[in-house]
Amino acid sequence: MKKISVLGSTGSIGTQTLDVVDITGQYEVFALSAHSNVELLEKQIRKYKPSVVCMTDENAASDLRVRVKDTPVKVLSGIDGACECASCDEVDTVVTAIVGIAGLKPTLSAIRSGKRIALANKETLVTAGEIVMREASLNNVEILPVDSEHSAIFQSIANQGKFLNRIIITASGGPFFGKTREELENVTPEMALKHPNWSMGAKITIDSATLVNKGLEIIEAMHLFGLPVDKIQPIVHRESIIHSMVEFCDGSIIAQMGVADMKLPISYALSYPKRTVPVCKALDLVGVGKLSFFDIDYRTFPSIDLAKKAAESGGVMCAVYNGANEAAVELFLGGKCKFTAITELIEKAMDRAPKTQNPELEDIFMADMFARKIVKECC
Ligand code: NAD
Ligand code: MG
């Protein structure tokens, strides 16, 4: 049995990864990490019997040690503990499902230990794509995408990458498809947290409502598939049945389809190049009836143009885009800034950020901190 480590095991992707473990019966859970949800991690320890776990929050780790002292599990803490969970000798594949730049160090730790990566934590590639891809190549590590669009692109390319001409990345359009920017002025967190097709963690759900998620995904695709951003075209596809498409040099377009269920791309990232038993319900195309496509409304959703601008600037600019967004989403969820301010704050941070090129890891973290500071000052 393949041994896996799940970073962010208490979140939306983390728990669905454990569902895939249950359904397929093909993986042994060796390590788990989460931030502060002690109750759920305790339940996971009792069910999956991992050898090592980590709570990055120190208080939560102390609490957990008391709760599970009747079991042989080793309880680590802090970001170093998450890095240890990512690099245990016994582990074959690490599922990176931490949210935000917090996942960067543990993902690099897994890569440097030669683990296969099932990558959900897109912010890792967005903030430090060049460093991460370079380390992956140096260490002969395969990065298998968990993000549904990137899994679709990967499956559609099917080893014909040298003929790739264009990527068509689909977006559901989120809960505010068809609205004007003015209509979004007074959107509340409750309204923005209602995604039409997917059930996900709070941060990515807000990112889907602002379309920042698509901006992050374009940058993620640029690093994973080696195309410039002007060859990655986002389009709205309301039904979320086609998860993305690729166009080859002869004009042929290949799409990957399926129900909107993250267990499918998670399972493929774990089993590649093989496939497993069904992990989700079958797609009923007659029931779906029609598939619809629309252009992005770039005026209402400036997030995609800002992401492309960040990608074209290169250096630390994508880390600034991401850091400003993480800080602004936190403020919005806490009722401290307007929905439409999220993209305005990203733009301000990008305007003021230093344009450091060829960054080292510490430049990335400095740019992230700089962006968060600007967002706090401008909000
Ligand atoms: P989530 O909020 O549901 O879960 C996040 C997990 O990360 C939790 O286990 C939490 O304990 C842990 N975590 C949070 N902050 C942390 C910190 N500072 N240090 C260490 N651990 C921390 O998020 P999610 O929706 O599962 O998303 C996880 C990642 O997967 C994100 O990068 C997201 O963009 C990506 N993703 C998610 C989906 C989805 O359907 N949920 C789809 C595609 C990609
Ligand atoms: Mg996605």
Tab-separated table of C-alpha atoms and ligand atoms in Angstrom, residues 122 146-150 170 198 200 204 213-214 217 220 262, ligand 2:
chain	number	residue	atom	x	y	z
A	122	LYS	CA	-2.099	26.521	-5.379
A	146	VAL	CA	-5.353	18.305	-7.468
A	147	ASP	CA	-6.997	21.550	-8.572
A	148	SER	CA	-9.809	20.311	-10.840
A	149	GLU	CA	-8.888	22.575	-13.789
A	150	HIS	CA	-5.229	21.564	-13.677
A	170	THR	CA	-13.034	27.080	-17.249
A	198	TRP	CA	-18.632	23.495	-5.243
A	200	MET	CA	-14.964	24.370	-0.384
A	204	ILE	CA	-11.138	29.673	-1.849
A	213	ASN	CA	-9.234	32.030	-7.831
A	214	LYS	CA	-9.100	32.012	-11.643
A	217	GLU	CA	-5.123	29.251	-11.342
A	220	GLU	CA	-0.566	27.955	-11.364
A	262	MET	CA	-12.986	17.025	-5.870
B	2	MG	MG	-9.881	25.023	-9.268
